[in-house]
């Protein structure tokens, strides 16, 4: 398998293709309903619909793959502990007791 580096634009492009595939499926389903109401044979229309479903499934699998690879490659800066220069100690936290009375 060829090693591929995915970028954010690849993720955006795949999402756009998935939306287009969903629109094609919706159009094909409406066409089948129309054919059935007219009493026309809908065999070829169903064959196309199954191919569209298969294409959409493959695109969703690819989207999941790209999302997983991007999540692995991105390191969130908030998850790393803050760096301190060597030689300096980190400030210690003080325990402060609550006041005895409130004004």
JSON list of N, CA and C in Angstrom, two decimals, residues 11-88:
[
{"chain": "A", "resi": 11, "resn": "UNK", "atom": "N", "xyz": [-9.64, 16.40, 3.20]},
{"chain": "A", "resi": 11, "resn": "UNK", "atom": "CA", "xyz": [-10.83, 16.11, 4.01]},
{"chain": "A", "resi": 11, "resn": "UNK", "atom": "C", "xyz": [-12.02, 16.93, 3.52]},
{"chain": "A", "resi": 12, "resn": "UNK", "atom": "N", "xyz": [-11.76, 18.19, 3.23]},
{"chain": "A", "resi": 12, "resn": "UNK", "atom": "CA", "xyz": [-12.82, 19.07, 2.73]},
{"chain": "A", "resi": 12, "resn": "UNK", "atom": "C", "xyz": [-13.34, 18.57, 1.38]},
{"chain": "A", "resi": 13, "resn": "UNK", "atom": "N", "xyz": [-12.44, 18.14, 0.51]},
{"chain": "A", "resi": 13, "resn": "UNK", "atom": "CA", "xyz": [-12.83, 17.65, -0.81]},
{"chain": "A", "resi": 13, "resn": "UNK", "atom": "C", "xyz": [-13.66, 16.37, -0.71]},
{"chain": "A", "resi": 14, "resn": "UNK", "atom": "N", "xyz": [-13.26, 15.46, 0.16]},
{"chain": "A", "resi": 14, "resn": "UNK", "atom": "CA", "xyz": [-14.00, 14.21, 0.32]},
{"chain": "A", "resi": 14, "resn": "UNK", "atom": "C", "xyz": [-15.40, 14.49, 0.86]},
{"chain": "A", "resi": 15, "resn": "UNK", "atom": "N", "xyz": [-15.51, 15.41, 1.81]},
{"chain": "A", "resi": 15, "resn": "UNK", "atom": "CA", "xyz": [-16.83, 15.77, 2.34]},
{"chain": "A", "resi": 15, "resn": "UNK", "atom": "C", "xyz": [-17.72, 16.35, 1.25]},
{"chain": "A", "resi": 16, "resn": "UNK", "atom": "N", "xyz": [-17.13, 17.16, 0.38]},
{"chain": "A", "resi": 16, "resn": "UNK", "atom": "CA", "xyz": [-17.89, 17.75, -0.73]},
{"chain": "A", "resi": 16, "resn": "UNK", "atom": "C", "xyz": [-18.40, 16.65, -1.66]},
{"chain": "A", "resi": 17, "resn": "UNK", "atom": "N", "xyz": [-17.55, 15.66, -1.96]},
{"chain": "A", "resi": 17, "resn": "UNK", "atom": "CA", "xyz": [-17.95, 14.55, -2.83]},
{"chain": "A", "resi": 17, "resn": "UNK", "atom": "C", "xyz": [-19.05, 13.70, -2.18]},
{"chain": "A", "resi": 18, "resn": "UNK", "atom": "N", "xyz": [-19.00, 13.55, -0.86]},
{"chain": "A", "resi": 18, "resn": "UNK", "atom": "CA", "xyz": [-20.03, 12.78, -0.17]},
{"chain": "A", "resi": 18, "resn": "UNK", "atom": "C", "xyz": [-21.37, 13.48, -0.27]},
{"chain": "A", "resi": 19, "resn": "UNK", "atom": "N", "xyz": [-21.37, 14.80, -0.14]},
{"chain": "A", "resi": 19, "resn": "UNK", "atom": "CA", "xyz": [-22.62, 15.56, -0.27]},
{"chain": "A", "resi": 19, "resn": "UNK", "atom": "C", "xyz": [-23.18, 15.41, -1.68]},
{"chain": "A", "resi": 20, "resn": "UNK", "atom": "N", "xyz": [-22.31, 15.50, -2.68]},
{"chain": "A", "resi": 20, "resn": "UNK", "atom": "CA", "xyz": [-22.78, 15.33, -4.06]},
{"chain": "A", "resi": 20, "resn": "UNK", "atom": "C", "xyz": [-23.34, 13.93, -4.29]},
{"chain": "A", "resi": 21, "resn": "UNK", "atom": "N", "xyz": [-22.69, 12.92, -3.72]},
{"chain": "A", "resi": 21, "resn": "UNK", "atom": "CA", "xyz": [-23.18, 11.55, -3.86]},
{"chain": "A", "resi": 21, "resn": "UNK", "atom": "C", "xyz": [-24.54, 11.39, -3.19]},
{"chain": "A", "resi": 22, "resn": "UNK", "atom": "N", "xyz": [-24.73, 12.01, -2.04]},
{"chain": "A", "resi": 22, "resn": "UNK", "atom": "CA", "xyz": [-26.02, 11.94, -1.36]},
{"chain": "A", "resi": 22, "resn": "UNK", "atom": "C", "xyz": [-27.11, 12.61, -2.19]},
{"chain": "A", "resi": 23, "resn": "UNK", "atom": "N", "xyz": [-26.77, 13.71, -2.85]},
{"chain": "A", "resi": 23, "resn": "UNK", "atom": "CA", "xyz": [-27.75, 14.38, -3.72]},
{"chain": "A", "resi": 23, "resn": "UNK", "atom": "C", "xyz": [-28.11, 13.50, -4.91]},
{"chain": "A", "resi": 24, "resn": "UNK", "atom": "N", "xyz": [-27.11, 12.83, -5.49]},
{"chain": "A", "resi": 24, "resn": "UNK", "atom": "CA", "xyz": [-27.39, 11.93, -6.62]},
{"chain": "A", "resi": 24, "resn": "UNK", "atom": "C", "xyz": [-28.30, 10.78, -6.19]},
{"chain": "A", "resi": 25, "resn": "UNK", "atom": "N", "xyz": [-28.04, 10.25, -5.00]},
{"chain": "A", "resi": 25, "resn": "UNK", "atom": "CA", "xyz": [-28.88, 9.15, -4.49]},
{"chain": "A", "resi": 25, "resn": "UNK", "atom": "C", "xyz": [-30.31, 9.62, -4.29]},
{"chain": "A", "resi": 26, "resn": "UNK", "atom": "N", "xyz": [-30.48, 10.81, -3.72]},
{"chain": "A", "resi": 26, "resn": "UNK", "atom": "CA", "xyz": [-31.83, 11.35, -3.51]},
{"chain": "A", "resi": 26, "resn": "UNK", "atom": "C", "xyz": [-32.55, 11.54, -4.84]},
{"chain": "A", "resi": 27, "resn": "UNK", "atom": "N", "xyz": [-31.83, 12.07, -5.83]},
{"chain": "A", "resi": 27, "resn": "UNK", "atom": "CA", "xyz": [-32.44, 12.25, -7.16]},
{"chain": "A", "resi": 27, "resn": "UNK", "atom": "C", "xyz": [-32.85, 10.91, -7.77]},
{"chain": "A", "resi": 28, "resn": "UNK", "atom": "N", "xyz": [-31.99, 9.91, -7.63]},
{"chain": "A", "resi": 28, "resn": "UNK", "atom": "CA", "xyz": [-32.29, 8.59, -8.20]},
{"chain": "A", "resi": 28, "resn": "UNK", "atom": "C", "xyz": [-33.47, 7.94, -7.48]},
{"chain": "A", "resi": 29, "resn": "UNK", "atom": "N", "xyz": [-33.55, 8.11, -6.16]},
{"chain": "A", "resi": 29, "resn": "UNK", "atom": "CA", "xyz": [-34.69, 7.56, -5.42]},
{"chain": "A", "resi": 29, "resn": "UNK", "atom": "C", "xyz": [-36.00, 8.21, -5.88]},
{"chain": "A", "resi": 30, "resn": "UNK", "atom": "N", "xyz": [-35.97, 9.53, -6.12]},
{"chain": "A", "resi": 30, "resn": "UNK", "atom": "CA", "xyz": [-37.17, 10.21, -6.62]},
{"chain": "A", "resi": 30, "resn": "UNK", "atom": "C", "xyz": [-37.54, 9.70, -8.02]},
{"chain": "A", "resi": 31, "resn": "UNK", "atom": "N", "xyz": [-36.53, 9.46, -8.84]},
{"chain": "A", "resi": 31, "resn": "UNK", "atom": "CA", "xyz": [-36.79, 8.95, -10.19]},
{"chain": "A", "resi": 31, "resn": "UNK", "atom": "C", "xyz": [-37.44, 7.57, -10.12]},
{"chain": "A", "resi": 32, "resn": "UNK", "atom": "N", "xyz": [-36.97, 6.72, -9.21]},
{"chain": "A", "resi": 32, "resn": "UNK", "atom": "CA", "xyz": [-37.55, 5.38, -9.07]},
{"chain": "A", "resi": 32, "resn": "UNK", "atom": "C", "xyz": [-39.00, 5.48, -8.61]},
{"chain": "A", "resi": 33, "resn": "UNK", "atom": "N", "xyz": [-39.28, 6.37, -7.66]},
{"chain": "A", "resi": 33, "resn": "UNK", "atom": "CA", "xyz": [-40.66, 6.55, -7.20]},
{"chain": "A", "resi": 33, "resn": "UNK", "atom": "C", "xyz": [-41.57, 6.98, -8.36]},
{"chain": "A", "resi": 34, "resn": "UNK", "atom": "N", "xyz": [-41.05, 7.90, -9.17]},
{"chain": "A", "resi": 34, "resn": "UNK", "atom": "CA", "xyz": [-41.82, 8.37, -10.32]},
{"chain": "A", "resi": 34, "resn": "UNK", "atom": "C", "xyz": [-42.09, 7.23, -11.30]},
{"chain": "A", "resi": 35, "resn": "UNK", "atom": "N", "xyz": [-41.06, 6.43, -11.58]},
{"chain": "A", "resi": 35, "resn": "UNK", "atom": "CA", "xyz": [-41.23, 5.30, -12.50]},
{"chain": "A", "resi": 35, "resn": "UNK", "atom": "C", "xyz": [-42.24, 4.29, -11.96]},
{"chain": "A", "resi": 36, "resn": "UNK", "atom": "N", "xyz": [-42.18, 4.04, -10.65]},
{"chain": "A", "resi": 36, "resn": "UNK", "atom": "CA", "xyz": [-43.12, 3.08, -10.06]},
{"chain": "A", "resi": 36, "resn": "UNK", "atom": "C", "xyz": [-44.55, 3.61, -10.10]},
{"chain": "A", "resi": 37, "resn": "UNK", "atom": "N", "xyz": [-44.73, 4.92, -9.90]},
{"chain": "A", "resi": 37, "resn": "UNK", "atom": "CA", "xyz": [-46.08, 5.50, -9.97]},
{"chain": "A", "resi": 37, "resn": "UNK", "atom": "C", "xyz": [-46.65, 5.41, -11.38]},
{"chain": "A", "resi": 38, "resn": "UNK", "atom": "N", "xyz": [-45.77, 5.55, -12.37]},
{"chain": "A", "resi": 38, "resn": "UNK", "atom": "CA", "xyz": [-46.22, 5.47, -13.76]},
{"chain": "A", "resi": 38, "resn": "UNK", "atom": "C", "xyz": [-46.42, 4.03, -14.21]},
{"chain": "A", "resi": 39, "resn": "UNK", "atom": "N", "xyz": [-45.86, 3.09, -13.44]},
{"chain": "A", "resi": 39, "resn": "UNK", "atom": "CA", "xyz": [-45.98, 1.68, -13.83]},
{"chain": "A", "resi": 39, "resn": "UNK", "atom": "C", "xyz": [-44.88, 1.24, -14.78]},
{"chain": "A", "resi": 40, "resn": "UNK", "atom": "N", "xyz": [-43.85, 2.06, -14.96]},
{"chain": "A", "resi": 40, "resn": "UNK", "atom": "CA", "xyz": [-42.74, 1.71, -15.86]},
{"chain": "A", "resi": 40, "resn": "UNK", "atom": "C", "xyz": [-41.78, 0.76, -15.15]},
{"chain": "A", "resi": 41, "resn": "UNK", "atom": "N", "xyz": [-41.03, -0.06, -15.91]},
{"chain": "A", "resi": 41, "resn": "UNK", "atom": "CA", "xyz": [-40.03, -0.92, -15.27]},
{"chain": "A", "resi": 41, "resn": "UNK", "atom": "C", "xyz": [-38.89, -0.08, -14.70]},
{"chain": "A", "resi": 42, "resn": "UNK", "atom": "N", "xyz": [-38.50, -0.41, -13.48]},
{"chain": "A", "resi": 42, "resn": "UNK", "atom": "CA", "xyz": [-37.47, 0.39, -12.80]},
{"chain": "A", "resi": 42, "resn": "UNK", "atom": "C", "xyz": [-36.19, -0.41, -12.55]},
{"chain": "A", "resi": 43, "resn": "UNK", "atom": "N", "xyz": [-36.02, -1.54, -13.24]},
{"chain": "A", "resi": 43, "resn": "UNK", "atom": "CA", "xyz": [-34.85, -2.39, -13.03]},
{"chain": "A", "resi": 43, "resn": "UNK", "atom": "C", "xyz": [-33.53, -1.68, -13.24]},
{"chain": "A", "resi": 44, "resn": "UNK", "atom": "N", "xyz": [-33.32, -1.01, -14.40]},
{"chain": "A", "resi": 44, "resn": "UNK", "atom": "CA", "xyz": [-32.06, -0.30, -14.61]},
{"chain": "A", "resi": 44, "resn": "UNK", "atom": "C", "xyz": [-31.86, 0.85, -13.61]},
{"chain": "A", "resi": 45, "resn": "UNK", "atom": "N", "xyz": [-32.95, 1.48, -13.21]},
{"chain": "A", "resi": 45, "resn": "UNK", "atom": "CA", "xyz": [-32.84, 2.57, -12.23]},
{"chain": "A", "resi": 45, "resn": "UNK", "atom": "C", "xyz": [-32.38, 2.04, -10.88]},
{"chain": "A", "resi": 46, "resn": "UNK", "atom": "N", "xyz": [-32.88, 0.85, -10.51]},
{"chain": "A", "resi": 46, "resn": "UNK", "atom": "CA", "xyz": [-32.43, 0.23, -9.25]},
{"chain": "A", "resi": 46, "resn": "UNK", "atom": "C", "xyz": [-30.96, -0.16, -9.33]},
{"chain": "A", "resi": 47, "resn": "UNK", "atom": "N", "xyz": [-30.53, -0.65, -10.49]},
{"chain": "A", "resi": 47, "resn": "UNK", "atom": "CA", "xyz": [-29.12, -1.03, -10.66]},
{"chain": "A", "resi": 47, "resn": "UNK", "atom": "C", "xyz": [-28.22, 0.19, -10.46]},
{"chain": "A", "resi": 48, "resn": "UNK", "atom": "N", "xyz": [-28.63, 1.32, -11.03]},
{"chain": "A", "resi": 48, "resn": "UNK", "atom": "CA", "xyz": [-27.85, 2.54, -10.85]},
{"chain": "A", "resi": 48, "resn": "UNK", "atom": "C", "xyz": [-27.86, 2.97, -9.39]},
{"chain": "A", "resi": 49, "resn": "UNK", "atom": "N", "xyz": [-29.01, 2.85, -8.73]},
{"chain": "A", "resi": 49, "resn": "UNK", "atom": "CA", "xyz": [-29.12, 3.24, -7.33]},
{"chain": "A", "resi": 49, "resn": "UNK", "atom": "C", "xyz": [-28.18, 2.40, -6.46]},
{"chain": "A", "resi": 50, "resn": "UNK", "atom": "N", "xyz": [-28.10, 1.09, -6.72]},
{"chain": "A", "resi": 50, "resn": "UNK", "atom": "CA", "xyz": [-27.20, 0.24, -5.94]},
{"chain": "A", "resi": 50, "resn": "UNK", "atom": "C", "xyz": [-25.75, 0.62, -6.17]},
{"chain": "A", "resi": 51, "resn": "UNK", "atom": "N", "xyz": [-25.40, 0.99, -7.40]},
{"chain": "A", "resi": 51, "resn": "UNK", "atom": "CA", "xyz": [-24.03, 1.45, -7.66]},
{"chain": "A", "resi": 51, "resn": "UNK", "atom": "C", "xyz": [-23.74, 2.74, -6.92]},
{"chain": "A", "resi": 52, "resn": "UNK", "atom": "N", "xyz": [-24.73, 3.64, -6.88]},
{"chain": "A", "resi": 52, "resn": "UNK", "atom": "CA", "xyz": [-24.55, 4.90, -6.15]},
{"chain": "A", "resi": 52, "resn": "UNK", "atom": "C", "xyz": [-24.38, 4.65, -4.66]},
{"chain": "A", "resi": 53, "resn": "UNK", "atom": "N", "xyz": [-25.15, 3.70, -4.10]},
{"chain": "A", "resi": 53, "resn": "UNK", "atom": "CA", "xyz": [-24.99, 3.35, -2.69]},
{"chain": "A", "resi": 53, "resn": "UNK", "atom": "C", "xyz": [-23.59, 2.82, -2.42]},
{"chain": "A", "resi": 54, "resn": "UNK", "atom": "N", "xyz": [-23.10, 1.97, -3.32]},
{"chain": "A", "resi": 54, "resn": "UNK", "atom": "CA", "xyz": [-21.77, 1.39, -3.16]},
{"chain": "A", "resi": 54, "resn": "UNK", "atom": "C", "xyz": [-20.69, 2.47, -3.23]},
{"chain": "A", "resi": 55, "resn": "UNK", "atom": "N", "xyz": [-20.84, 3.39, -4.16]},
{"chain": "A", "resi": 55, "resn": "UNK", "atom": "CA", "xyz": [-19.89, 4.49, -4.28]},
{"chain": "A", "resi": 55, "resn": "UNK", "atom": "C", "xyz": [-19.88, 5.35, -3.03]},
{"chain": "A", "resi": 56, "resn": "UNK", "atom": "N", "xyz": [-21.07, 5.64, -2.51]},
{"chain": "A", "resi": 56, "resn": "UNK", "atom": "CA", "xyz": [-21.14, 6.46, -1.30]},
{"chain": "A", "resi": 56, "resn": "UNK", "atom": "C", "xyz": [-20.50, 5.73, -0.11]},
{"chain": "A", "resi": 57, "resn": "UNK", "atom": "N", "xyz": [-20.71, 4.42, -0.01]},
{"chain": "A", "resi": 57, "resn": "UNK", "atom": "CA", "xyz": [-20.11, 3.64, 1.08]},
{"chain": "A", "resi": 57, "resn": "UNK", "atom": "C", "xyz": [-18.58, 3.71, 1.01]},
{"chain": "A", "resi": 58, "resn": "UNK", "atom": "N", "xyz": [-18.03, 3.57, -0.21]},
{"chain": "A", "resi": 58, "resn": "UNK", "atom": "CA", "xyz": [-16.57, 3.65, -0.36]},
{"chain": "A", "resi": 58, "resn": "UNK", "atom": "C", "xyz": [-16.05, 5.03, 0.00]},
{"chain": "A", "resi": 59, "resn": "UNK", "atom": "N", "xyz": [-16.80, 6.07, -0.37]},
{"chain": "A", "resi": 59, "resn": "UNK", "atom": "CA", "xyz": [-16.37, 7.43, -0.05]},
{"chain": "A", "resi": 59, "resn": "UNK", "atom": "C", "xyz": [-16.42, 7.68, 1.46]},
{"chain": "A", "resi": 60, "resn": "UNK", "atom": "N", "xyz": [-17.43, 7.13, 2.13]},
{"chain": "A", "resi": 60, "resn": "UNK", "atom": "CA", "xyz": [-17.50, 7.27, 3.58]},
{"chain": "A", "resi": 60, "resn": "UNK", "atom": "C", "xyz": [-16.34, 6.54, 4.26]},
{"chain": "A", "resi": 61, "resn": "UNK", "atom": "N", "xyz": [-15.97, 5.37, 3.74]},
{"chain": "A", "resi": 61, "resn": "UNK", "atom": "CA", "xyz": [-14.82, 4.65, 4.28]},
{"chain": "A", "resi": 61, "resn": "UNK", "atom": "C", "xyz": [-13.55, 5.46, 4.11]},
{"chain": "A", "resi": 62, "resn": "UNK", "atom": "N", "xyz": [-13.41, 6.08, 2.95]},
{"chain": "A", "resi": 62, "resn": "UNK", "atom": "CA", "xyz": [-12.22, 6.92, 2.70]},
{"chain": "A", "resi": 62, "resn": "UNK", "atom": "C", "xyz": [-12.21, 8.13, 3.62]},
{"chain": "A", "resi": 63, "resn": "UNK", "atom": "N", "xyz": [-13.38, 8.71, 3.86]},
{"chain": "A", "resi": 63, "resn": "UNK", "atom": "CA", "xyz": [-13.47, 9.85, 4.78]},
{"chain": "A", "resi": 63, "resn": "UNK", "atom": "C", "xyz": [-13.02, 9.44, 6.17]},
{"chain": "A", "resi": 64, "resn": "UNK", "atom": "N", "xyz": [-13.46, 8.29, 6.64]},
{"chain": "A", "resi": 64, "resn": "UNK", "atom": "CA", "xyz": [-13.05, 7.81, 7.97]},
{"chain": "A", "resi": 64, "resn": "UNK", "atom": "C", "xyz": [-11.55, 7.59, 8.02]},
{"chain": "A", "resi": 65, "resn": "UNK", "atom": "N", "xyz": [-10.98, 7.06, 6.95]},
{"chain": "A", "resi": 65, "resn": "UNK", "atom": "CA", "xyz": [-9.54, 6.83, 6.90]},
{"chain": "A", "resi": 65, "resn": "UNK", "atom": "C", "xyz": [-8.78, 8.15, 6.98]},
{"chain": "A", "resi": 66, "resn": "UNK", "atom": "N", "xyz": [-9.21, 9.14, 6.20]},
{"chain": "A", "resi": 66, "resn": "UNK", "atom": "CA", "xyz": [-8.53, 10.43, 6.19]},
{"chain": "A", "resi": 66, "resn": "UNK", "atom": "C", "xyz": [-8.66, 11.11, 7.55]},
{"chain": "A", "resi": 67, "resn": "UNK", "atom": "N", "xyz": [-9.86, 11.06, 8.16]},
{"chain": "A", "resi": 67, "resn": "UNK", "atom": "CA", "xyz": [-10.04, 11.66, 9.47]},
{"chain": "A", "resi": 67, "resn": "UNK", "atom": "C", "xyz": [-9.14, 11.00, 10.51]},
{"chain": "A", "resi": 68, "resn": "UNK", "atom": "N", "xyz": [-9.02, 9.67, 10.46]},
{"chain": "A", "resi": 68, "resn": "UNK", "atom": "CA", "xyz": [-8.17, 8.97, 11.41]},
{"chain": "A", "resi": 68, "resn": "UNK", "atom": "C", "xyz": [-6.70, 9.34, 11.21]},
{"chain": "A", "resi": 69, "resn": "UNK", "atom": "N", "xyz": [-6.26, 9.44, 9.96]},
{"chain": "A", "resi": 69, "resn": "UNK", "atom": "CA", "xyz": [-4.86, 9.78, 9.71]},
{"chain": "A", "resi": 69, "resn": "UNK", "atom": "C", "xyz": [-4.57, 11.21, 10.10]},
{"chain": "A", "resi": 70, "resn": "UNK", "atom": "N", "xyz": [-5.51, 12.12, 9.89]},
{"chain": "A", "resi": 70, "resn": "UNK", "atom": "CA", "xyz": [-5.30, 13.51, 10.29]},
{"chain": "A", "resi": 70, "resn": "UNK", "atom": "C", "xyz": [-5.28, 13.65, 11.81]},
{"chain": "A", "resi": 71, "resn": "UNK", "atom": "N", "xyz": [-6.13, 12.90, 12.50]},
{"chain": "A", "resi": 71, "resn": "UNK", "atom": "CA", "xyz": [-6.16, 12.97, 13.96]},
{"chain": "A", "resi": 71, "resn": "UNK", "atom": "C", "xyz": [-4.85, 12.45, 14.55]},
{"chain": "A", "resi": 72, "resn": "UNK", "atom": "N", "xyz": [-4.25, 11.45, 13.91]},
{"chain": "A", "resi": 72, "resn": "UNK", "atom": "CA", "xyz": [-2.98, 10.92, 14.39]},
{"chain": "A", "resi": 72, "resn": "UNK", "atom": "C", "xyz": [-1.85, 11.91, 14.16]},
{"chain": "A", "resi": 73, "resn": "UNK", "atom": "N", "xyz": [-1.91, 12.66, 13.06]},
{"chain": "A", "resi": 73, "resn": "UNK", "atom": "CA", "xyz": [-0.79, 13.53, 12.72]},
{"chain": "A", "resi": 73, "resn": "UNK", "atom": "C", "xyz": [-0.86, 14.88, 13.43]},
{"chain": "A", "resi": 74, "resn": "UNK", "atom": "N", "xyz": [-2.03, 15.26, 13.94]},
{"chain": "A", "resi": 74, "resn": "UNK", "atom": "CA", "xyz": [-2.18, 16.55, 14.59]},
{"chain": "A", "resi": 74, "resn": "UNK", "atom": "C", "xyz": [-1.92, 16.39, 16.08]},
{"chain": "A", "resi": 75, "resn": "UNK", "atom": "N", "xyz": [-1.03, 17.21, 16.60]},
{"chain": "A", "resi": 75, "resn": "UNK", "atom": "CA", "xyz": [-0.77, 17.23, 18.04]},
{"chain": "A", "resi": 75, "resn": "UNK", "atom": "C", "xyz": [-1.35, 18.52, 18.56]},
{"chain": "A", "resi": 76, "resn": "UNK", "atom": "N", "xyz": [-2.29, 18.41, 19.46]},
{"chain": "A", "resi": 76, "resn": "UNK", "atom": "CA", "xyz": [-2.92, 19.60, 19.99]},
{"chain": "A", "resi": 76, "resn": "UNK", "atom": "C", "xyz": [-2.01, 20.26, 21.02]},
{"chain": "A", "resi": 77, "resn": "UNK", "atom": "N", "xyz": [-1.75, 21.57, 20.87]},
{"chain": "A", "resi": 77, "resn": "UNK", "atom": "CA", "xyz": [-0.84, 22.22, 21.80]},
{"chain": "A", "resi": 77, "resn": "UNK", "atom": "C", "xyz": [-1.37, 22.25, 23.23]},
{"chain": "A", "resi": 78, "resn": "UNK", "atom": "N", "xyz": [-2.66, 22.19, 23.42]},
{"chain": "A", "resi": 78, "resn": "UNK", "atom": "CA", "xyz": [-3.22, 22.23, 24.76]},
{"chain": "A", "resi": 78, "resn": "UNK", "atom": "C", "xyz": [-3.00, 20.95, 25.54]},
{"chain": "A", "resi": 79, "resn": "UNK", "atom": "N", "xyz": [-2.64, 19.86, 24.88]},
{"chain": "A", "resi": 79, "resn": "UNK", "atom": "CA", "xyz": [-2.47, 18.59, 25.56]},
{"chain": "A", "resi": 79, "resn": "UNK", "atom": "C", "xyz": [-1.06, 18.39, 26.10]},
{"chain": "A", "resi": 80, "resn": "UNK", "atom": "N", "xyz": [-0.12, 19.16, 25.63]},
{"chain": "A", "resi": 80, "resn": "UNK", "atom": "CA", "xyz": [1.25, 19.05, 26.12]},
{"chain": "A", "resi": 80, "resn": "UNK", "atom": "C", "xyz": [1.41, 19.83, 27.42]},
{"chain": "A", "resi": 81, "resn": "UNK", "atom": "N", "xyz": [2.23, 19.33, 28.33]},
{"chain": "A", "resi": 81, "resn": "UNK", "atom": "CA", "xyz": [2.49, 20.13, 29.52]},
{"chain": "A", "resi": 81, "resn": "UNK", "atom": "C", "xyz": [3.34, 21.35, 29.13]},
{"chain": "A", "resi": 82, "resn": "UNK", "atom": "N", "xyz": [3.17, 22.48, 29.81]},
{"chain": "A", "resi": 82, "resn": "UNK", "atom": "CA", "xyz": [3.94, 23.66, 29.44]},
{"chain": "A", "resi": 82, "resn": "UNK", "atom": "C", "xyz": [5.42, 23.45, 29.69]},
{"chain": "A", "resi": 83, "resn": "UNK", "atom": "N", "xyz": [6.23, 24.00, 28.81]},
{"chain": "A", "resi": 83, "resn": "UNK", "atom": "CA", "xyz": [7.69, 23.87, 28.95]},
{"chain": "A", "resi": 83, "resn": "UNK", "atom": "C", "xyz": [8.22, 25.02, 29.80]},
{"chain": "A", "resi": 84, "resn": "UNK", "atom": "N", "xyz": [9.17, 24.70, 30.64]},
{"chain": "A", "resi": 84, "resn": "UNK", "atom": "CA", "xyz": [9.81, 25.72, 31.45]},
{"chain": "A", "resi": 84, "resn": "UNK", "atom": "C", "xyz": [11.30, 25.71, 31.12]},
{"chain": "A", "resi": 85, "resn": "UNK", "atom": "N", "xyz": [11.91, 26.88, 31.13]},
{"chain": "A", "resi": 85, "resn": "UNK", "atom": "CA", "xyz": [13.35, 26.91, 30.83]},
{"chain": "A", "resi": 85, "resn": "UNK", "atom": "C", "xyz": [14.13, 26.12, 31.88]},
{"chain": "A", "resi": 86, "resn": "UNK", "atom": "N", "xyz": [15.20, 25.45, 31.45]},
{"chain": "A", "resi": 86, "resn": "UNK", "atom": "CA", "xyz": [15.99, 24.68, 32.42]},
{"chain": "A", "resi": 86, "resn": "UNK", "atom": "C", "xyz": [16.63, 25.61, 33.45]},
{"chain": "A", "resi": 87, "resn": "UNK", "atom": "N", "xyz": [16.74, 25.13, 34.66]},
{"chain": "A", "resi": 87, "resn": "UNK", "atom": "CA", "xyz": [17.34, 25.92, 35.73]},
{"chain": "A", "resi": 87, "resn": "UNK", "atom": "C", "xyz": [16.31, 26.68, 36.54]},
{"chain": "A", "resi": 88, "resn": "UNK", "atom": "N", "xyz": [15.21, 26.99, 35.98]},
{"chain": "A", "resi": 88, "resn": "UNK", "atom": "CA", "xyz": [14.16, 27.68, 36.72]},
{"chain": "A", "resi": 88, "resn": "UNK", "atom": "C", "xyz": [13.17, 26.64, 37.24]}
]
